[in-house]
Coordinates of C-alpha atoms in Angstrom, one line a residue:
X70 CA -15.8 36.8 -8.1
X71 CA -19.4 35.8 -9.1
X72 CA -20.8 32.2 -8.4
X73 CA -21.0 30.8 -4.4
X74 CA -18.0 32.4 -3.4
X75 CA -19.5 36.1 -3.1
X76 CA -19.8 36.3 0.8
X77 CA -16.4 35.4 1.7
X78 CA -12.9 36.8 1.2
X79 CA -11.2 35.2 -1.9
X80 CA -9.0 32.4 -1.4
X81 CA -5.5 32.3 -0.8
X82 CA -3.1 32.3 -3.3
X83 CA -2.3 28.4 -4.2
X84 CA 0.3 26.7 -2.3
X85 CA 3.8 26.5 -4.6
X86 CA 5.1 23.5 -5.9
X87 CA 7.8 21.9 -4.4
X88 CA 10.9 19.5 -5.3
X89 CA 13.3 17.4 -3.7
X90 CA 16.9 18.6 -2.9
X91 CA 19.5 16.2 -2.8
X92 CA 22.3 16.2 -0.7
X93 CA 24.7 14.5 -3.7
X94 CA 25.2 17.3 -5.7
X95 CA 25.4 21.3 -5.1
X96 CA 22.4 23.3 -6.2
X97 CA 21.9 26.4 -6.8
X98 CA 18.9 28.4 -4.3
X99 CA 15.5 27.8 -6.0
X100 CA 14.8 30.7 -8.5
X101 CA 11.3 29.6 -8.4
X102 CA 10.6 29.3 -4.8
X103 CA 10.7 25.6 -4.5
X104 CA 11.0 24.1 -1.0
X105 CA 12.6 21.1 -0.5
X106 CA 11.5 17.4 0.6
X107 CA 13.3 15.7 3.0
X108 CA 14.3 12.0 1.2
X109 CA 14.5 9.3 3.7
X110 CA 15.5 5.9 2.5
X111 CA 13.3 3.1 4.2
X112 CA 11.1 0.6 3.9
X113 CA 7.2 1.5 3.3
X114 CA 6.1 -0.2 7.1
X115 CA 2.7 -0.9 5.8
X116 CA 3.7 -2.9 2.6
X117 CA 6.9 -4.2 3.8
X118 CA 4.4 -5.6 6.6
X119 CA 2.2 -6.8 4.0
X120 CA 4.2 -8.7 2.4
X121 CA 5.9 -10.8 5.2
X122 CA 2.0 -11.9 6.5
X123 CA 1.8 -14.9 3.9
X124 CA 5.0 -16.6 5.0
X125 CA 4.4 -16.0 8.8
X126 CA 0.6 -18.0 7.8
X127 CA 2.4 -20.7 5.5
X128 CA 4.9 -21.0 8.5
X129 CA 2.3 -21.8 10.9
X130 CA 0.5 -24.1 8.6
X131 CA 4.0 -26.1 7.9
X132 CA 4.9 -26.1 11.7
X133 CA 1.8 -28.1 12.5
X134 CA 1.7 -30.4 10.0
X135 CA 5.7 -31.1 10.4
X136 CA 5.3 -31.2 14.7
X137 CA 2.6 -33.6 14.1
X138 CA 3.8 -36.0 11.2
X139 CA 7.0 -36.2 13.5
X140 CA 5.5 -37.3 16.9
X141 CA 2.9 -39.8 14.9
X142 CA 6.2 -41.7 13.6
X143 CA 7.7 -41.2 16.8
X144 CA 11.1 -39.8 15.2
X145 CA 11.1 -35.7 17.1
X146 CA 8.9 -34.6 20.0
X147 CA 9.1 -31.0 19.0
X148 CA 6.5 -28.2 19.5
X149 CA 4.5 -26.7 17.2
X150 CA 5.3 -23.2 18.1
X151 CA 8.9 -24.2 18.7
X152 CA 9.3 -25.3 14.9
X153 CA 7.1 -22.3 14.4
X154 CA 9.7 -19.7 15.4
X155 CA 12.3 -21.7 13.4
X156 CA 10.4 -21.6 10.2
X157 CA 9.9 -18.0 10.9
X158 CA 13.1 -16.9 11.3
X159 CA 14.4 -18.4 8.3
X160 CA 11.6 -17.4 6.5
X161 CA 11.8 -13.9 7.2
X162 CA 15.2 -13.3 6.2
X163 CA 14.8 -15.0 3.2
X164 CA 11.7 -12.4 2.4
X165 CA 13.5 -9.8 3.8
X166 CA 16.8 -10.4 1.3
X167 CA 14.7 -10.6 -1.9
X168 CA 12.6 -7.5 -0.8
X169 CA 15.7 -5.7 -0.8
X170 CA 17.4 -6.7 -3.4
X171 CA 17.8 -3.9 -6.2
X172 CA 18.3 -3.8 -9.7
X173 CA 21.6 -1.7 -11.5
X174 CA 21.1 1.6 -12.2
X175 CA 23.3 1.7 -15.3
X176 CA 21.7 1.9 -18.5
X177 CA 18.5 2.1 -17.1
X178 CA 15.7 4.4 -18.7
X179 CA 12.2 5.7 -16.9
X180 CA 9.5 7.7 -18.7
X181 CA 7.5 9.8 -15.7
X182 CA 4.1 11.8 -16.5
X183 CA 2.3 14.3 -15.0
X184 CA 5.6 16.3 -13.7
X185 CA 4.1 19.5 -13.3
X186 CA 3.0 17.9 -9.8
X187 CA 5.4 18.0 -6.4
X188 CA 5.3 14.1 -6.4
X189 CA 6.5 13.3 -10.5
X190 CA 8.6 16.1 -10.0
X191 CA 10.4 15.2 -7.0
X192 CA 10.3 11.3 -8.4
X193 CA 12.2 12.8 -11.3
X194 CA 15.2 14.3 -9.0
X195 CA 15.5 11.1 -6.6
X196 CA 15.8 8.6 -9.6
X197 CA 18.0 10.9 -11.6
X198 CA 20.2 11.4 -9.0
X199 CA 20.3 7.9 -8.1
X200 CA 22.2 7.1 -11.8
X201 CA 18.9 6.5 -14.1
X202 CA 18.2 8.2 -17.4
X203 CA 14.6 10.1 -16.8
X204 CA 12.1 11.2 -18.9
X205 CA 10.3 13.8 -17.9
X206 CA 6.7 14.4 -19.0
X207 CA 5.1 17.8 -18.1
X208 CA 1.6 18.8 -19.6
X209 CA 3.1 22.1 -20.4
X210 CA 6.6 22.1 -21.0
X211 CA 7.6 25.8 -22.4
X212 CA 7.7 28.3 -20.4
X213 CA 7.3 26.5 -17.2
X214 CA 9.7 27.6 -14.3
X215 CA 9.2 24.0 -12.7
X216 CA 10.5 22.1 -16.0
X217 CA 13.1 24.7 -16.2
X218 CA 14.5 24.3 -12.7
X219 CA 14.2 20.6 -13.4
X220 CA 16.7 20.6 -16.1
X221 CA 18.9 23.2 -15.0
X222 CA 19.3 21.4 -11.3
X223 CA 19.6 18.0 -12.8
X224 CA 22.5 16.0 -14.5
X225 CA 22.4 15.7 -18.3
X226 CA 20.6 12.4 -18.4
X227 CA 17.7 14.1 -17.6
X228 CA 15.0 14.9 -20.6
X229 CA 12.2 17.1 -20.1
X230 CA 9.3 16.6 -22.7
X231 CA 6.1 17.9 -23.5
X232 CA 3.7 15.2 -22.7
X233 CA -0.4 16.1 -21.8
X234 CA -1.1 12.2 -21.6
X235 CA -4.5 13.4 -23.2
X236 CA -2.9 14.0 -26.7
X237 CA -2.3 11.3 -29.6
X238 CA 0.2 13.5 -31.4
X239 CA 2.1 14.2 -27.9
X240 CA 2.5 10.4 -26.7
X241 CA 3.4 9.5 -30.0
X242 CA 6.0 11.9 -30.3
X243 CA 7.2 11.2 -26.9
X244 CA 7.9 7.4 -27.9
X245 CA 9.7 8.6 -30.5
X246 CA 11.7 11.2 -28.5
X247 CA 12.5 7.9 -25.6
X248 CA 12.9 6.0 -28.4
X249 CA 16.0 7.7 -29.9
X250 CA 17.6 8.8 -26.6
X251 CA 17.8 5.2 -24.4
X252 CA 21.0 5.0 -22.9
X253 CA 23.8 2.9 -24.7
X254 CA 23.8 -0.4 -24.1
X255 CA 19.7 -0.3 -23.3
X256 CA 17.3 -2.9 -24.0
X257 CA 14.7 -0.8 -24.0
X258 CA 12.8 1.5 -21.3
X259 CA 12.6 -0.1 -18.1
X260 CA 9.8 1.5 -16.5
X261 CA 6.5 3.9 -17.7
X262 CA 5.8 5.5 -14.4
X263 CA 1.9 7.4 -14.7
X264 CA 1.6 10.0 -12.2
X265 CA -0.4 12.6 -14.3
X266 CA -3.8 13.4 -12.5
X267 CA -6.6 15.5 -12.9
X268 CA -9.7 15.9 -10.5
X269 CA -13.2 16.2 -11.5
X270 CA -14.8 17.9 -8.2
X271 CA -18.3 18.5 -7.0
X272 CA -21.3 16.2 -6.5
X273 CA -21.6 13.5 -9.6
X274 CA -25.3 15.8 -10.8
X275 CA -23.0 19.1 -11.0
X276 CA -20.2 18.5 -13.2
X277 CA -20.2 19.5 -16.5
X278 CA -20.0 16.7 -19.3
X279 CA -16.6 18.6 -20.3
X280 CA -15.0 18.0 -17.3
X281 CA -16.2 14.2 -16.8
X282 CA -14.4 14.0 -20.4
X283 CA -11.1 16.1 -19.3
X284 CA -10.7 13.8 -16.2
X285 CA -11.0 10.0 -17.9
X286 CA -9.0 11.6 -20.7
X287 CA -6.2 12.3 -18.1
X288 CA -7.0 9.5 -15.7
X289 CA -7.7 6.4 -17.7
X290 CA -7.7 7.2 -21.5
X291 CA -4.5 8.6 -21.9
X292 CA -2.7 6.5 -19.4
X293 CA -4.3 3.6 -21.3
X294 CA -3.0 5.0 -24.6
X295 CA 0.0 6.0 -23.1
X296 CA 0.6 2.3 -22.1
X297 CA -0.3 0.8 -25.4
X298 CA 2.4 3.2 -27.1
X299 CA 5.3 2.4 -24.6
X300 CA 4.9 -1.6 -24.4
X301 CA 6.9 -2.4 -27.4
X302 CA 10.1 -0.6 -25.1
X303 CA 9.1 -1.9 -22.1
X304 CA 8.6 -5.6 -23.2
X305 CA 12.3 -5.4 -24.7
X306 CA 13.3 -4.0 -21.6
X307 CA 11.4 -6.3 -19.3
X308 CA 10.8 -3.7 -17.6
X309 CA 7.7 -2.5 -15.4
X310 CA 4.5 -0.4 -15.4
X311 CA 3.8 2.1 -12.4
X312 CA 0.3 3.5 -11.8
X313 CA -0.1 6.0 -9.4
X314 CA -3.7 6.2 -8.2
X315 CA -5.1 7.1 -4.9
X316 CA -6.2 5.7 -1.9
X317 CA -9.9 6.8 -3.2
X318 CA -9.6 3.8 -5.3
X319 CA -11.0 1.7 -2.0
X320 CA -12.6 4.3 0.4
X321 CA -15.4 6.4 -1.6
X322 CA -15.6 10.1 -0.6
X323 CA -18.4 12.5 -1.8
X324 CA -17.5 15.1 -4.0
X325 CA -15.3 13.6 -5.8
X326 CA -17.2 10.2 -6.9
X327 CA -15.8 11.0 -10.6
X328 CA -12.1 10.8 -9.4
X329 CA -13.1 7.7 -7.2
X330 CA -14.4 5.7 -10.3
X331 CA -11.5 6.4 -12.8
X332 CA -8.9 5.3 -9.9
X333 CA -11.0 2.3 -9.2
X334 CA -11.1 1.6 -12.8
X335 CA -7.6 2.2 -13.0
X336 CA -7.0 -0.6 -10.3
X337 CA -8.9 -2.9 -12.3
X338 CA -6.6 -2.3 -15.6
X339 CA -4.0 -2.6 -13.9
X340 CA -5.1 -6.3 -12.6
X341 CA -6.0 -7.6 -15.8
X342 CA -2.8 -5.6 -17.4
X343 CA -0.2 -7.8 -14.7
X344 CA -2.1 -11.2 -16.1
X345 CA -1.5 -10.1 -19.6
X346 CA 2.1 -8.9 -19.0
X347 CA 3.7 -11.5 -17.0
X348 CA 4.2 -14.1 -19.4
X349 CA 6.2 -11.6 -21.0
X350 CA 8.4 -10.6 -18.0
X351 CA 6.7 -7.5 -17.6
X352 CA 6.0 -6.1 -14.3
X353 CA 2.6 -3.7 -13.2
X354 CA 2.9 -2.0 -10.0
X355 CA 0.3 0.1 -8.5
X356 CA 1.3 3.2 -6.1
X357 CA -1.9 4.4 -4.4
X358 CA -1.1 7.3 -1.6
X359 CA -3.2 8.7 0.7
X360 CA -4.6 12.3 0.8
X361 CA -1.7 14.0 2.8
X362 CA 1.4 11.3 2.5
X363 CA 1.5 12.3 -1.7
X364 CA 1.0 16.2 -0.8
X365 CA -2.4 16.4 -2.5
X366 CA -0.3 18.3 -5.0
X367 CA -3.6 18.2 -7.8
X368 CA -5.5 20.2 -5.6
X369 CA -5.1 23.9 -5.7
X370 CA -7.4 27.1 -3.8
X371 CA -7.3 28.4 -7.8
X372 CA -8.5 25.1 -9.2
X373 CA -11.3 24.6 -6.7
X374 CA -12.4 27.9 -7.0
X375 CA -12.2 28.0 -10.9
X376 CA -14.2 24.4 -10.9
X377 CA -16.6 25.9 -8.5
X378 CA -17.6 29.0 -10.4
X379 CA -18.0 27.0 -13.6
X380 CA -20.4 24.4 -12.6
X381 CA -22.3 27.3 -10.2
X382 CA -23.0 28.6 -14.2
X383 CA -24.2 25.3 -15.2
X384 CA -26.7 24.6 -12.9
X385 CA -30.0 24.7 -14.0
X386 CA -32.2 27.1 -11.9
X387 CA -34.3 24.6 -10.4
X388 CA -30.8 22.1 -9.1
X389 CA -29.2 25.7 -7.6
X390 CA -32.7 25.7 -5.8
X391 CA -32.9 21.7 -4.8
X392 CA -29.4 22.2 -3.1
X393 CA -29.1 26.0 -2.5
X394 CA -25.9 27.9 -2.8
X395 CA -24.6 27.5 0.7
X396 CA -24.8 23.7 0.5
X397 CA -22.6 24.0 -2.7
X398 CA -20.5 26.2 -1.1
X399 CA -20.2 24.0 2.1
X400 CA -19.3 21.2 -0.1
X401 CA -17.0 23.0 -2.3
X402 CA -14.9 24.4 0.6
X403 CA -14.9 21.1 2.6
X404 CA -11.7 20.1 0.1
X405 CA -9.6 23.3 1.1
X406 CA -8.2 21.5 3.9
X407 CA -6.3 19.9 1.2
X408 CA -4.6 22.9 -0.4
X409 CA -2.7 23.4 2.7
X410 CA -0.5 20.9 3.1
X411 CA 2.4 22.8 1.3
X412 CA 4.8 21.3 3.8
X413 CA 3.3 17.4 3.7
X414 CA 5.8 15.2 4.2
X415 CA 6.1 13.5 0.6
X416 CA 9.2 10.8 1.6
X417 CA 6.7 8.0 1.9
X418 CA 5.2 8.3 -1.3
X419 CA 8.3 8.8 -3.1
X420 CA 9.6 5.7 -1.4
X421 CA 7.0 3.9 -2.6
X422 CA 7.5 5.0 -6.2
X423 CA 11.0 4.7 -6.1
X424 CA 10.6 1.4 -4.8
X425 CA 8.6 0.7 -7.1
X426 CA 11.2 1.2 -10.2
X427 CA 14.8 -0.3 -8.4
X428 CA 13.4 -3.2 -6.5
X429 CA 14.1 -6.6 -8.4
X430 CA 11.2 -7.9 -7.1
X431 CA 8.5 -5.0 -6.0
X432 CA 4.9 -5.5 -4.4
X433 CA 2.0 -5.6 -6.5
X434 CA 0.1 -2.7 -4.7
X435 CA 2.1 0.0 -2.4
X436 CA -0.2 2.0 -0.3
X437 CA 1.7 4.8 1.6
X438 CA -1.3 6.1 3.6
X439 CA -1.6 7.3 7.4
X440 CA -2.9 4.8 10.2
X441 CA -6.2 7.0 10.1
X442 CA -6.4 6.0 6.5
X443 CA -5.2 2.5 6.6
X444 CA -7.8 1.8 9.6
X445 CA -10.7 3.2 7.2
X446 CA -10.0 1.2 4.0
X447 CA -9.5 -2.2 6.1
X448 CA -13.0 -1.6 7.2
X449 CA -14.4 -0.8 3.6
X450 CA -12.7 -3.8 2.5
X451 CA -13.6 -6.2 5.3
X452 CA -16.7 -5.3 7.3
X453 CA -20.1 -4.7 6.3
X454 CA -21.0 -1.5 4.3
X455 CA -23.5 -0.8 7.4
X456 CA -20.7 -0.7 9.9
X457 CA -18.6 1.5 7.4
X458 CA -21.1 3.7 7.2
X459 CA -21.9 4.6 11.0
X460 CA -18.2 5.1 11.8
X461 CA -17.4 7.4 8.5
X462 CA -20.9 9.0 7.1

């Protein structure tokens, strides 16, 4: 192998993909070397947390003002924190009751993209053996053992379609293919769930213009477009968006500054998109894992070697001299401790996601992420950039 590569061993072979097995229904043994993903059925800690902070403030707030209205007219001499733990109590199990309230499975229709990856894939087998119809998008449908395996383990309400989000003619068709198979007695599709993802790696001055282009056409474009073709059945439906993005979205990381601006620009759509939508009853959720809770299942030894070698090419002669080849090589290898995580523990992402499509009333924003990673984009959101920066650079 030519390029920066030349002074080590090669790689390992990429890690295989890998897919949920559900306990519901017998299976045959994976022809295709699929290991399975343990499915645990829970809340999401940080977002279930989250979301019961606003009550316990407007509790507080109520408790104070009720303690003191009451001993100024003289009619209770109650404590504040006494009416305090009151309020809470019943305010809490009302929160708690809606958040888990779900929606019926029947008749209910989900479009998922970017299925070639362990975390659409595996979404596809939890929420088809849950009772949903699923739509499976995989960038390259025929002849791929994963889309085959798919359909073959999975009950007949199950579609697998060819879908590479970055194609007109391919979104299109797939409307039209959703459009004619909705389950009887369907309104429409209930949810678009975008988990399709490409990376654009290496230091913003390397990458090719080609490669900018493939990543915001997978990334943003064609999610956009993807949206724009499926809102018609979703409105009907009033149903819900999904957009899985990452949590690079808030915490910048070198090397991959391309990927870090299309999810942060995804984020921003998808603002904008849930104050457009709700009027109409439509719902915009966004799913943003951390590095290791969603398997890092777009990065693969192959890819970052194949990346590598083609912007090594690129270079002009005077930027492989600025940065010299074991700097690109440093920075190039620094991501393979993301290829190994063959065995990451993908439950909390696909909780989210699932959550996501069968809670009547989901969160906004689900973040399954580590404590390491929660800790770091609290203080990129709320400390100074300086005190970021000595802790994480």
């Amino acid at each position: 192998m030519s390029g920066p590569f030349k002074r080590r061993a090669s790689l390992k072979k990429p890690v295989a993909l890998g897919l949920v097995k559900s306990a519901a229904t017998r299976r045959r043994s994976s022809v295709t070397a699929l290991a399975p993903i343990p499915q645990v059925q829970q809340d999401v800690p940080w977002d279930l947390l989250e979301r019961c902070l606003l009550p316990l403030v407007f509790c507080h707030a109520v408790a104070a003002i009720t303690s003191t209205t009451l001993g100024a007219l003289r009619i209770w001499q109650v404590t504040t924190f006494t009416l305090f733990i009151w309020f809470t109590i019943v305010m809490l199990g009302v929160v708690l009751f809606y958040h888990n309230l779900k929606i019926q499975f029947a008749g209910k229709a989900v479009l998922i993209t970017g299925c070639d990856s362990r975390v659409g894939c595996a979404l596809a087998r939890v929420l088809d053996d849950m009772g949903l119809t699923v739509f499976a998008g995989f960038q390259n449908a025929v002849d791929n053992p994963v889309a085959d395996e798919l359909k073959e383990e999975s009950s007949g309400r199950l579609h697998v379609l060819q879908l590479d989000v970055s194609s007109e003619t391919q979104i299109l068709a797939a409307s039209l293919h959703v459009s004619a198979n909705l389950p009887d007695g369907s309104d429409g599709l209930w949810a678009v769930i975008h988990a399709a993802s490409w990376i654009a790696l290496g230091e913003i001055e390397w990458i090719p213009l080609e490669v900018i282009r493939k990543a915001a056409d997978i990334n943003f474009i064609g999610a956009t477009r993807l949206i724009q073709a499926m809102l018609p059945l979703v409105r009907k439906a009033k149903g819900r968006v999904v957009l899985v993005t990452s949590g690079l979205s808030r915490v910048v990381s070198p090397v991959r500054g391309i990927h870090c601006a299309l999810q942060a620009a995804m984020e921003a759509e998808a603002t904008c998109l849930r104050q457009e939508l709700k009027p109409r009853g439509v719902d915009v959720i966004v799913v943003a894992p951390g590095e290791y809770s969603s398997g890092s299942s777009w990065l693969t030894e192959e890819g970052i070697k194949e990346q590598a070698r083609e912007m090594w090419e690129q270079l002009m002669e005077e930027q492989r001299l600025e940065y010299g080849e074991e700097h690109f090589e440093a920075a190039v290898r620094s991501l393979e401790k993301y290829t190994k995580s063959k065995d990451a523990d993908l439950s909390p992402a696909l909780r989210a996601l699932s959550d996501s499509v069968i809670r009547a009333f989901p969160l906004q924003r689900y973040t399954p992420i580590s404590r390491q990673e929660k800790l770091q984009a609290f203080i990129a959101n709320y400390f100074p950039r300086s005190f970021y920066d000595i802790i994480y650079s």
